[in-house]
Each structure stands twice: as C-alpha cells, then as structure tokens.
Coordinates of C-alpha atoms in Angstrom, one line a residue:
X1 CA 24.2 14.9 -43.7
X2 CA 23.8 17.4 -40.7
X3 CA 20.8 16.6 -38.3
X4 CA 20.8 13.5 -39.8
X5 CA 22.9 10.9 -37.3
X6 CA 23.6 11.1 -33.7
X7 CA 20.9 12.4 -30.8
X8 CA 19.0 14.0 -33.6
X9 CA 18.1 10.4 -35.0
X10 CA 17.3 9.1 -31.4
X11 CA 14.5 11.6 -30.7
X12 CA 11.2 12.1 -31.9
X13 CA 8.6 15.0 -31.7
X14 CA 5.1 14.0 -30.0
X15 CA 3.6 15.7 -33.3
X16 CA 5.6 13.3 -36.0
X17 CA 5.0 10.6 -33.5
X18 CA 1.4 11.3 -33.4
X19 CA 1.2 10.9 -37.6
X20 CA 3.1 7.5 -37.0
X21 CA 1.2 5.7 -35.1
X22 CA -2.1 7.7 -36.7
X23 CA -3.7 8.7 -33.5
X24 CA -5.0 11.7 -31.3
X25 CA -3.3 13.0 -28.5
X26 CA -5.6 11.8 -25.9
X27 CA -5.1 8.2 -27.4
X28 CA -1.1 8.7 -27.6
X29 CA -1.5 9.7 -24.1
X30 CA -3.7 7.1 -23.0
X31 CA -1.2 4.4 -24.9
X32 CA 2.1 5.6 -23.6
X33 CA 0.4 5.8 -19.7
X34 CA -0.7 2.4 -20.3
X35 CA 2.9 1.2 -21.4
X36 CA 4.8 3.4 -19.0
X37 CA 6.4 5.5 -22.0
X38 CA 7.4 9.2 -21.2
X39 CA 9.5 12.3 -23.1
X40 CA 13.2 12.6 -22.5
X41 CA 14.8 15.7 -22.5
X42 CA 17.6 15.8 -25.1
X43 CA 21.1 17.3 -23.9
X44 CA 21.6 19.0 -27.2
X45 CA 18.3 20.3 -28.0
X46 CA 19.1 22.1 -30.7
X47 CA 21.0 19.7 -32.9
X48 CA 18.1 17.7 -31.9
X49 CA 15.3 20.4 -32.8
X50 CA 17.8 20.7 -36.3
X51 CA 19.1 24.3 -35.4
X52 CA 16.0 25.7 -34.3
X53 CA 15.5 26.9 -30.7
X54 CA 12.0 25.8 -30.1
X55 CA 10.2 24.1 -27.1
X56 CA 9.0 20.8 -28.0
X57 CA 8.1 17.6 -26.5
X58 CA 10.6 14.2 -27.6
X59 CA 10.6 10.7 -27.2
X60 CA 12.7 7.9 -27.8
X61 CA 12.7 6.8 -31.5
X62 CA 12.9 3.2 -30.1
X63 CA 9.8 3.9 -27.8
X64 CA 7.5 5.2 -31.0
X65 CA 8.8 2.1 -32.3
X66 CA 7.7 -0.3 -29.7
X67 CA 4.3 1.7 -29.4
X68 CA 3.8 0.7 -33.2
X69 CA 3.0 -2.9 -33.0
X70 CA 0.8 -2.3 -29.9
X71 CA -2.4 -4.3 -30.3
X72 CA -4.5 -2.0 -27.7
X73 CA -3.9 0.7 -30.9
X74 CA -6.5 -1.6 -33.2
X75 CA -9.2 -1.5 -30.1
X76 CA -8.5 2.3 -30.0
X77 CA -10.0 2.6 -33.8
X78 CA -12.7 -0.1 -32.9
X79 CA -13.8 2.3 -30.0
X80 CA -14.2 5.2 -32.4
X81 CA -15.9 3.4 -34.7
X82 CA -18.1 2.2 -32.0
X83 CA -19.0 5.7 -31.1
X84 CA -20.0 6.6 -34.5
X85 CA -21.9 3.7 -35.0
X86 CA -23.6 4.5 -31.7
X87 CA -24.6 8.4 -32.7
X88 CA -26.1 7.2 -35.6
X89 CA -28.1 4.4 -34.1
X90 CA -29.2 6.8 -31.0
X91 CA -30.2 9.7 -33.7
X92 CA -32.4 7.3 -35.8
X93 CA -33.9 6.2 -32.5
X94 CA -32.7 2.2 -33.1
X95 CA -33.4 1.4 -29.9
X96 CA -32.9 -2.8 -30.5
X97 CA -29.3 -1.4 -32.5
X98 CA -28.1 0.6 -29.8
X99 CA -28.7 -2.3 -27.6
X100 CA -26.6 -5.0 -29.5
X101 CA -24.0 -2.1 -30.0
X102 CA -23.6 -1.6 -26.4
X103 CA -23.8 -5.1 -25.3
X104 CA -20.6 -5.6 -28.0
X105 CA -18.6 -2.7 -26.8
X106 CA -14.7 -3.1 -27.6
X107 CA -13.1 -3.9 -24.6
X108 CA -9.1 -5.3 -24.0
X109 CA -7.3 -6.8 -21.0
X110 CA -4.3 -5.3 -19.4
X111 CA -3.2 -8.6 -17.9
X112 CA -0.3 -8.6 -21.0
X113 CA 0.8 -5.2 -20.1
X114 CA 0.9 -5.9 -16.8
X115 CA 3.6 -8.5 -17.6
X116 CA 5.0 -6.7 -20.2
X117 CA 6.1 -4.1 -17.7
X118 CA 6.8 -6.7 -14.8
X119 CA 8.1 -9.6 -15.5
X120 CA 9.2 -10.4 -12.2
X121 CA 6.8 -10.6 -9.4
X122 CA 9.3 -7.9 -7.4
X123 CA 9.6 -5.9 -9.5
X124 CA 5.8 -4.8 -9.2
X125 CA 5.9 -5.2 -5.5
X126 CA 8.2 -2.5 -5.7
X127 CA 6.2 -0.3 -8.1
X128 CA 2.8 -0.8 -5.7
X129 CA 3.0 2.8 -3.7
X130 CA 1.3 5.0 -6.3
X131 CA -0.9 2.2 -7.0
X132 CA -2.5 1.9 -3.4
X133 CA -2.4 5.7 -3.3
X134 CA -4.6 6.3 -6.4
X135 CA -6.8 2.9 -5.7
X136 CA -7.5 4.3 -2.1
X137 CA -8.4 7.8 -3.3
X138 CA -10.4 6.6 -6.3
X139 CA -12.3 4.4 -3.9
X140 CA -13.1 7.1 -1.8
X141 CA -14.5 9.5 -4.9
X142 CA -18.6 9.3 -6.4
X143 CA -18.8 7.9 -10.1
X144 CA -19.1 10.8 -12.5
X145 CA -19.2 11.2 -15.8
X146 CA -15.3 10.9 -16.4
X147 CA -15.3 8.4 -13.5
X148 CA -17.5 5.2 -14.4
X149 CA -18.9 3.1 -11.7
X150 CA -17.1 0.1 -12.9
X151 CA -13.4 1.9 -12.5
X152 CA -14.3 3.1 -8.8
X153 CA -16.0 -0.6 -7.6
X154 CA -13.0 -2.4 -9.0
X155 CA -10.9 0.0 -6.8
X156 CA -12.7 -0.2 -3.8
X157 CA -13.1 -4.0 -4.2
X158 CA -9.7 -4.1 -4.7
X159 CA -8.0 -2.0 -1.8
X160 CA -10.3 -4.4 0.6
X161 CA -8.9 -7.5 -0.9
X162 CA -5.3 -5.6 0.2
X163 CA -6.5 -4.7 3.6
X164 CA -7.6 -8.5 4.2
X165 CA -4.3 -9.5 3.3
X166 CA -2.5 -7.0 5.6
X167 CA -4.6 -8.2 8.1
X168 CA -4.3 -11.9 7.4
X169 CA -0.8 -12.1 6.8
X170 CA 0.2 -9.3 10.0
X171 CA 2.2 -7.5 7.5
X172 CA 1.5 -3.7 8.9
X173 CA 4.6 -2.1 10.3
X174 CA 3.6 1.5 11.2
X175 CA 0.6 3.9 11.2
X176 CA -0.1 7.3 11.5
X177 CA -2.8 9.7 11.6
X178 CA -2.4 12.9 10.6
X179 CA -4.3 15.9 9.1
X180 CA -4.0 15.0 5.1
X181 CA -4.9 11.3 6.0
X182 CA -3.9 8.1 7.3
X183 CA -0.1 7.0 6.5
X184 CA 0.7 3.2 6.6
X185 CA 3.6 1.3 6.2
X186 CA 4.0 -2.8 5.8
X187 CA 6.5 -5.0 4.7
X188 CA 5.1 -7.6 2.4
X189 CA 7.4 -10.5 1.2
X190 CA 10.8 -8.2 2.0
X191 CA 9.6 -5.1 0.2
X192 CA 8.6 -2.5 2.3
X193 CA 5.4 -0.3 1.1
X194 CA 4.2 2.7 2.0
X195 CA 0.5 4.7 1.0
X196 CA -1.9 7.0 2.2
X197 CA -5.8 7.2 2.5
X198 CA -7.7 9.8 2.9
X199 CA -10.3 10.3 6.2
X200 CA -13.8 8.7 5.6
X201 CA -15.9 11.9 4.5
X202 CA -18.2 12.8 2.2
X203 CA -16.5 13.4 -1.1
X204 CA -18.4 15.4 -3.3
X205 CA -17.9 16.4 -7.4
X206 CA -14.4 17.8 -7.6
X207 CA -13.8 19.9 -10.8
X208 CA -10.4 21.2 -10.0
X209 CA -8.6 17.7 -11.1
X210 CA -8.0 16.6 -14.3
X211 CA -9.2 13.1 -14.1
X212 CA -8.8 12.1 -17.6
X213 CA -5.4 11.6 -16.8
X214 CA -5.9 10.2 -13.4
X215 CA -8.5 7.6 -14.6
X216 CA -6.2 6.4 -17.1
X217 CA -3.1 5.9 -14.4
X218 CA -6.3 3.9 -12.4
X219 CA -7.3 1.7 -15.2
X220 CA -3.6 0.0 -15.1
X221 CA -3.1 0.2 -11.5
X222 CA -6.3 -1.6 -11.1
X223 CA -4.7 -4.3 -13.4
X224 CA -1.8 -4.3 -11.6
X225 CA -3.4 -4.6 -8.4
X226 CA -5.5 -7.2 -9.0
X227 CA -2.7 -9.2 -10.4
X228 CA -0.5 -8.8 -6.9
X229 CA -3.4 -9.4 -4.7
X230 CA -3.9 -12.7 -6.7
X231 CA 0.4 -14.0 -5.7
X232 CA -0.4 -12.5 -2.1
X233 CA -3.3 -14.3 -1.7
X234 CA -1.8 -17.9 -2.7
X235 CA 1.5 -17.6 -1.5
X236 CA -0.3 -17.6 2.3
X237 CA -2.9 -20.2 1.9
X238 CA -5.6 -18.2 1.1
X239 CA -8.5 -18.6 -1.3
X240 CA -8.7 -15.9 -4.4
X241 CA -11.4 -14.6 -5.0
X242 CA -11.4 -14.4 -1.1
X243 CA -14.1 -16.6 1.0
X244 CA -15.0 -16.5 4.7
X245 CA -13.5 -19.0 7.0
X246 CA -17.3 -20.4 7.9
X247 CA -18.6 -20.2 4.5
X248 CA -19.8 -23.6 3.4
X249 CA -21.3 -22.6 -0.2
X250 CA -19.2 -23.0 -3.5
X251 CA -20.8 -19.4 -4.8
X252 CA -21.1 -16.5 -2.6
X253 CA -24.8 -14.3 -2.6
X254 CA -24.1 -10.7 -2.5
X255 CA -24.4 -10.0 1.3
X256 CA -21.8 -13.0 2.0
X257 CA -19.6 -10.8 -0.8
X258 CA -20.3 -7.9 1.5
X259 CA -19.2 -9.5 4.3
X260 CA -15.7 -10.9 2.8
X261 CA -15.2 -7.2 2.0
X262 CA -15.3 -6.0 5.1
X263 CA -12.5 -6.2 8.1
X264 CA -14.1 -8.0 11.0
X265 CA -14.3 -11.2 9.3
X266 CA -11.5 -13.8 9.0
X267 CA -10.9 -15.3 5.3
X268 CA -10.7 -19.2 4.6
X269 CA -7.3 -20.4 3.9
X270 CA -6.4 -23.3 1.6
X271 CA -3.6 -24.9 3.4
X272 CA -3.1 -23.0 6.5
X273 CA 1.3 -22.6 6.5
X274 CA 3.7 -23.8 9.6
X275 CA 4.6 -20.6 11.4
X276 CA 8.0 -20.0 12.3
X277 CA 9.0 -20.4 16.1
X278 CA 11.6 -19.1 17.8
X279 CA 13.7 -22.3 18.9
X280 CA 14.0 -23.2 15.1
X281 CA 16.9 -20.2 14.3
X282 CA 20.3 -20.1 15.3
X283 CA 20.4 -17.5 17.6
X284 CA 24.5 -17.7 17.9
X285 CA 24.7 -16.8 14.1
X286 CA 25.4 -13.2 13.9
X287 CA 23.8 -13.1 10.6
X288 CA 20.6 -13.9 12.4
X289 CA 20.9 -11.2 14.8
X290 CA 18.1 -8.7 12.9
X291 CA 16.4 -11.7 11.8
X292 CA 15.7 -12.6 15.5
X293 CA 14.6 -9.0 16.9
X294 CA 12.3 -8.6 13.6
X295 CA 10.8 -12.1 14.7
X296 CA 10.1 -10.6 18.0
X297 CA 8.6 -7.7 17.2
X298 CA 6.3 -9.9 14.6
X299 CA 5.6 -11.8 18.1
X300 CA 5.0 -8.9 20.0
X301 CA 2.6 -7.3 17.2
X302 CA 0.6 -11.0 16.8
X303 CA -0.2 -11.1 20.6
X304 CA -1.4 -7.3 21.3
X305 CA -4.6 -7.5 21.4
X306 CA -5.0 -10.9 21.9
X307 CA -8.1 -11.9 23.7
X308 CA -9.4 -8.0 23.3
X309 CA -12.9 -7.4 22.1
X310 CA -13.7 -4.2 20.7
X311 CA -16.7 -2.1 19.7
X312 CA -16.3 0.9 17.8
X313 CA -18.9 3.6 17.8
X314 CA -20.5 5.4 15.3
X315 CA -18.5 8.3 15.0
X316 CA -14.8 6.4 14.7
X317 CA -12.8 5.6 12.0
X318 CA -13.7 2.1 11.2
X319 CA -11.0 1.2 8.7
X320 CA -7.8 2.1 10.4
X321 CA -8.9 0.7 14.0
X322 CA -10.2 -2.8 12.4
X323 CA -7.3 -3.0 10.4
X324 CA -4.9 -2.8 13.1
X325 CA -7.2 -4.6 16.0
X326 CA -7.6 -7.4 13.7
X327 CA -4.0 -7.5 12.7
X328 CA -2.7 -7.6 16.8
X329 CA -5.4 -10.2 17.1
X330 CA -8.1 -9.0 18.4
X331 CA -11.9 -8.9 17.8
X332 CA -13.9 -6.1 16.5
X333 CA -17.1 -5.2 15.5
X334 CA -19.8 -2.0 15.2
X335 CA -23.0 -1.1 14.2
X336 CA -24.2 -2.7 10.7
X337 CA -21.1 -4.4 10.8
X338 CA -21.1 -6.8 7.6
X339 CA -19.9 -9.8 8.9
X340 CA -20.0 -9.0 12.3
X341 CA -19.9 -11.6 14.9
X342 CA -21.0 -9.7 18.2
X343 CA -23.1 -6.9 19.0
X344 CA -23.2 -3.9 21.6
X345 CA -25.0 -5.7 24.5
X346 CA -22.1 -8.6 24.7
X347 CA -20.5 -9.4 27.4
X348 CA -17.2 -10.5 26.2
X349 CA -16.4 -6.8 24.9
X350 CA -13.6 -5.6 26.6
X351 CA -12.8 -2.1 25.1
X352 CA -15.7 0.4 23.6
X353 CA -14.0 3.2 20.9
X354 CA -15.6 6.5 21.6
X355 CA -15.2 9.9 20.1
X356 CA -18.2 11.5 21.8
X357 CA -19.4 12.5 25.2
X358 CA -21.6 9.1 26.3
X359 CA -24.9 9.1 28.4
X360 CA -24.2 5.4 29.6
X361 CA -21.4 3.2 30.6
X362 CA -20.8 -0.3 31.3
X363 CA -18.6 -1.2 34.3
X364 CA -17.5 -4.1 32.5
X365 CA -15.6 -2.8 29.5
X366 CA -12.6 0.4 29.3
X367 CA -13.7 3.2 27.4
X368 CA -10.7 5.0 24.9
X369 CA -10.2 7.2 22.2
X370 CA -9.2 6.0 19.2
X371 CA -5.5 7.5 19.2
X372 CA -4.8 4.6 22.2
X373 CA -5.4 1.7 19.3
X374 CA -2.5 3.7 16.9
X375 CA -0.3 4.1 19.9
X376 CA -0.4 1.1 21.4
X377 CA 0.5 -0.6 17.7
X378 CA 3.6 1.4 17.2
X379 CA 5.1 1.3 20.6
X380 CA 4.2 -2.5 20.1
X381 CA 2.7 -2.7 23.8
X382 CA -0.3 -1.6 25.7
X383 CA -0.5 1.9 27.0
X384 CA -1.9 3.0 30.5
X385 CA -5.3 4.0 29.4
X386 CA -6.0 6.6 32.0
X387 CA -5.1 9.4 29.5
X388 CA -6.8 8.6 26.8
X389 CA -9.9 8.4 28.4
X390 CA -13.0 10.2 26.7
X391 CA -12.6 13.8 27.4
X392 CA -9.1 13.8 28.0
X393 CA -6.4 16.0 26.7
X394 CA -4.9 13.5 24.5
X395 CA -0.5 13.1 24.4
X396 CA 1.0 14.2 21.3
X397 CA 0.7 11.5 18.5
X398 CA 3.8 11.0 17.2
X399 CA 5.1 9.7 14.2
X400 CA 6.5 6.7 13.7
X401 CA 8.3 7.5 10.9
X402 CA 11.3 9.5 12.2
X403 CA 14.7 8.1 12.8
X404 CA 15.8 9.1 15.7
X405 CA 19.3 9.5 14.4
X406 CA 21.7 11.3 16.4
X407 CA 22.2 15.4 16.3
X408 CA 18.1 15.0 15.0
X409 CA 15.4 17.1 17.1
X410 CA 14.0 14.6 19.0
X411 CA 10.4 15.5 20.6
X412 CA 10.2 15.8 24.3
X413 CA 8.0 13.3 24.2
X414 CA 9.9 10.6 22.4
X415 CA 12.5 11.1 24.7
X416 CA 10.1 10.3 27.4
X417 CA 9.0 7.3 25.8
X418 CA 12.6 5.8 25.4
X419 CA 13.5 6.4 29.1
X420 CA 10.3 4.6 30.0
X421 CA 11.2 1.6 27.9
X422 CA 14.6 1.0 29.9
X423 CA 17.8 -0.1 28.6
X424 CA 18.1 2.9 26.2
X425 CA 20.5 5.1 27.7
X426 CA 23.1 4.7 25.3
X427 CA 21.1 5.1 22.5
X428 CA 20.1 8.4 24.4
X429 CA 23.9 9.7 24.9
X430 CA 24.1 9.1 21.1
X431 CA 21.3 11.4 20.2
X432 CA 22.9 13.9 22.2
X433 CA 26.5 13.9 20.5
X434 CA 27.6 17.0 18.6
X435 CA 27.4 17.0 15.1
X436 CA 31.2 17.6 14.9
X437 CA 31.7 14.8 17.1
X438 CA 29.5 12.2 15.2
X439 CA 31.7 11.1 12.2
X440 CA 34.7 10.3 15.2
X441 CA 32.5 8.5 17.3
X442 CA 31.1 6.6 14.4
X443 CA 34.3 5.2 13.3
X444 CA 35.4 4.5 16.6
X445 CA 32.3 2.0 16.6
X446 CA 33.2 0.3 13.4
X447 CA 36.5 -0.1 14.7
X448 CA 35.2 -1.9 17.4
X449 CA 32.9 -4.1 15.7
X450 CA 35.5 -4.9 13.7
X451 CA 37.5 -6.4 16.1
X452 CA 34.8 -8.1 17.7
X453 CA 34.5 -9.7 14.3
X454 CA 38.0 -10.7 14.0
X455 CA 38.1 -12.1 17.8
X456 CA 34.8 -14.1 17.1
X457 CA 36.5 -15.8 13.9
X458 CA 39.7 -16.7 15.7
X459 CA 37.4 -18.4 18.5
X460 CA 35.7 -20.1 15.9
X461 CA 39.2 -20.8 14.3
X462 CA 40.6 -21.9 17.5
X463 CA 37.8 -24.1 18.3
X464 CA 38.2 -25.9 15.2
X465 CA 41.6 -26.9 15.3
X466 CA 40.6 -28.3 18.9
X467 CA 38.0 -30.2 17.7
X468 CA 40.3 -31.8 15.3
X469 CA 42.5 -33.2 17.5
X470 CA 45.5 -30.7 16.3

C-alpha cells in the first residue's frame, strides 16, 4: 500500500513516539539526551509525512525501538509516583512519611549508559570537549532551584580531579586568555582536547538559559567524566579517589579533601612510571622525527619553571596560573591556599603575581603580571620580564592557536617573535609567498622529499648488500 514501505516506514513522529513508549515530552527528552538519540530530517518529507506538507519532528523507527526496552523508563514512572506520594504526605502534614519517602527516592546509575555509548575508552576521549565545557560552566554557576547542589558539587569536584591530572601528567599544550574566557588545549593519551572556562566572577541567577535542558546534558557528562578521570588516573600511577603525596591516613577529613582539590598540592601515586629519555629512541629513524621534537618540547615544558616559587596575589587568576606553574614545575601558593606549603614572608619565593599597584616590595623576588606566566608557557621559554612589569603597557597576547600557514596575516608581533627565535628564516620566506605561487612551490617540496626518500632507501639498500658480503 502507498506510505506504507520505504522512508515512510523508517521514520517516526515525536507525537506517535511519545504514545509508544507512554511518556511526556520532558521525559522523552530527558531519555533520548541521556542515550544520545536525535530527529533526522527525512529527504522525502512528504512521502514520509503520507502526502501532507506539514512540519514535524521524526526519528528513526529503529531508535524508538531501542528507547523501548530502556530500564531508566521504569525509574521515570517510579519518580512520578514518588511525587505524588510525596504531595500527599506533605498535605496531610506526615512529617515521619515524608521522611522515609525522601530517604527512598528513585535514583539510577548512568555507568551502563556511559558504556553503552562508549565502548571503547577513545572513543569518549574523543567526545570529552563539550563535556569539560558544560562541567567548567556548571561549576562556576550558584545551585537554584533547576540546578541542585548535588549536580553543581559533582561538577566542580570533578573538573579539579581533571586539572590535577593535567597538571600531574604535564599534558597542557596551549593556553589563552581572552575576553569570553580562558581557552586550553592538552593532548591526553594521543587525542587532543580542547575547552573553555569562564573568568572567576560572581555568577549570579541567570533566567535567560533554559537549564532544563542543560542540566540534563550535565547529568551524563558528569557520568562520563567521572568515568575518564577514573582510566586517567590509573593509567599514570595515581590513586582514584585522589590522595595527597604526604597523606598517611587511609580516610581523608574534609579539609585534607579540600586540599586534594586544590592545585598547589601534588597527588600520591601508586607506582610512580619510568619516564622516557631521550638516548632510548632512534633518532636516525625518520619515522621518529615528530616523535623526537614533541619529546623536546614535553622537555622543554617539564623544566620551565623548575626551581621557581610563586605567590600569587589576591586579585589574580588562581586557576589558570597554578595550573600552568605547577605543570612547568614550579611551586605556587596564595593566601588561604588549601594545601599550601609556603606563605608570603618566605624566602625561597622567587616570583610575586601582581595585578595592582603595591605599597611594598621585596628586593629578593621579580614582580610580573600575570600575562608573563601564559607567555612564557606557549613560547615554551622564559621571557625578559622587564615589560611585564606592574604598570607596564603589556605586549599583545597572542594566540596560540593560529597556524601560521603561508599567504595567512601574520601579526607584527609573531613575526617578531620568530626572528627572535633564530633559525626561522625559511619558514618566514614561506609565509610570504603569493597565494598563486603556493600550490607550485608546494609540489616542488614533495618532489624533493621524495627523492630524498628514494636516495635514503637505496643507501639503506646499498649498505645491505655490503654488509652481506655481495
């Protein structure tokens, strides 16, 4: 019969699939965020829509289909029940009922969704972008009445745990400040991630979000979170739920939990793991070319701010500069630090944060602005500190995420920067080649790589045959 086969049995409407599975639309909408199920958009909407013309939302047949055996659907009903057996308690004043019904809410565990969805460990490494983003601005926001303490503690609990790893396994890459927030990049086990948080400020009730969505999309990414940070944590020695390296108790009080949370304390680690060196990879390989100038630069990053001791004043952002001092190696500490292992009045402190005009100085120690910390990390070397003293005009702060691709505008700056660094003039010329020039000079390149290649494999040819005896 006509509508009867082809795309118009494939698709669904959300109202038919709503009578299906026997649900609202804020629980069908809940239950497909949780299992990552979305509409389509047929190609032949109206053999789809059976001749009519109308605009309607349509899912996958197979999806509804997979959403019907859904256990979470059960603990959906068992929450409405819940609430109906809680109006009626709370309206005949049962105080000792409401109690017990509270204490038995209906809860479920995303852990099996989480797998569901990835069953491969990479696969939600991959995935973990929006997840940081919506964890780092949920952790940021007040608990309201669509955003329950527990939801934004887990989150904030949980991006800490992530910033102990970064710091702890030196995976951060690039940073950048600029005026919607803080953009970071790291490259954790091969896959390379990339979120943004949002300045420290007060955050106050926002009304103009729709956050019965967003708290949904948080629920799972908390689960999914939580479930990474446990891998990432084991698969470099460390302890999960973390510990401090000096802690000798088996359970942790609430100020020691405090103090694990925060950045300027280092973690304990199970089995501490045998760093790679240098002298252990063949150099001559040229397959081990990029693997050799990404070990530097790991090096380069490791040794920083080695033997630097930092105090960060009031009025600087905490989070970014500890995260990257303690990822370069270096020491760090402010006031009310949790955790902290030095105060203002010690003598080992080499560098002093400041964002302010200061009353008194110490002859000992360099006073900076913060931007010489974010600088310093992407150029992967120590800047003169003379301009960024406090009260000077600060240099651009450029990003580190451009390419500086030829025929690209390339700051004045940047180009500064490269002829500083030496031994970049050709990579200079290149930026400057006409567009129209590019694809010619491009293939010349390959053509002489090429031939490198070939001469390189009759060397290695020729020295085989000689080693042989031939």
């Amino acid at each position: 019969m006509k509508y009867e086969s082809g795309a118009a049995s494939n698709y669904i409407t959300r109202n038919r699939a709503l009578r299906k599975l026997q649900l609202s639309l804020k629980d069908f909408r809940r239950l497909c965020i949780l299992k990552g199920i979305f509409p389509h958009d047929p190609l032949h909407k109206k053999k789809v829509n059976k001749g009519s013309t109308e605009n309607r939302v349509y899912y996958y047949v197979k999806d509804i289909n997979y959403l019907a055996s859904e256990p979470i659907i059960s603990k959906f009903r068992e929450h409405k029940i819940f609430i109906r057996k809680l109006i009626n308690a709370k309206a005949k004043k049962e105080d000792y009922r409401v109690e017990r019904l509270l204490s038995n809410r209906p809860t479920y565990e995303l852990q099996r969704v989480v797998k569901e969805r990835y069953p491969k460990f990479e696969s939600a490494l991959r995935d973990l972008d929006d997840a940081l983003c919506l964890c780092f601005a949920f952790a940021a926001l007040p608990h309201t009445r669509k955003l329950s303490a527990t939801l934004i503690a887990n989150c904030r609990r949980l991006t800490a745990e992530f910033n102990n790893f970064i710091i702890e396994s030196h995976s951060l890459t690039k940073v950048f400040i600029s005026i919607k927030g803080i953009y970071y990049q790291a490259q954790v086990k091969g896959e390379v991630l990339t979120w943004i948080v949002g300045h420290d400020r007060g955050v106050g009730e926002i009304t103009e979000v729709n956050f019965s969505i967003l708290s949904v999309f948080a629920e799972f990414y908390v689960a999914l979170l939580e479930s990474v940070n446990c891998h990432l944590y084991r698969s470099i020695g460390l302890y999960y739920p973390p510990k401090l390296s000096y802690s000798t108790n088996s359970e942790m009080d609430e100020d020691e939990q405090e103090k694990v949370y925060g950045l300027a304390t280092p973690l304990a680690k199970q089995d501490p793991s045998d760093e790679l060196t240098l002298p252990d990879l063949n150099i001559e390989s040229e397959e081990t070319n990029e693997l050799v100038e990404k070990f530097k630069d790991a090096e380069a990053k490791k040794k920083l701010f080695v033997n630097c001791w930092f105090w960060l004043n009031r009025e600087t952002p905490k989070e970014v500069l500890a995260l990257i001092i303690r990822t370069c190696g270096g020491m760090v500490s402010w006031e009310n630090c949790p955790g902290g292992l030095f105060t203002e009045t010690d003598s080992r402190i080499t560098h002093q944060i400041v964002d302010r005009p200061l009353n008194e100085t110490n002859i000992s120690r360099c006073y900076i602005q913060p931007q010489w910390v974010v600088d310093c990390f992407n150029l992967r070397r120590r800047l003169p500190v003379q301009k960024y003293l406090p009260g000077a005009v600060l240099p651009p702060h450029l990003s580190p995420f451009t390419d500086d691709t030829p025929g690209q505008y390339i700051p004045e700056e940047r180009i500064e920067q490269l002829k500083e660094s030496g031994a970049q003039n050709l990579r200079m010329r290149e930026m400057m080649i006409a567009k129209k020039h590019r694809r010619v000079y491009h293939k010349i390149q390959r053509g002489i790589k090429r031939r490198d290649r070939e001469i390189k494999a009759l060397k290695e040819k020729r020295t085989k045959l000689s080693t042989n005896g031939v």
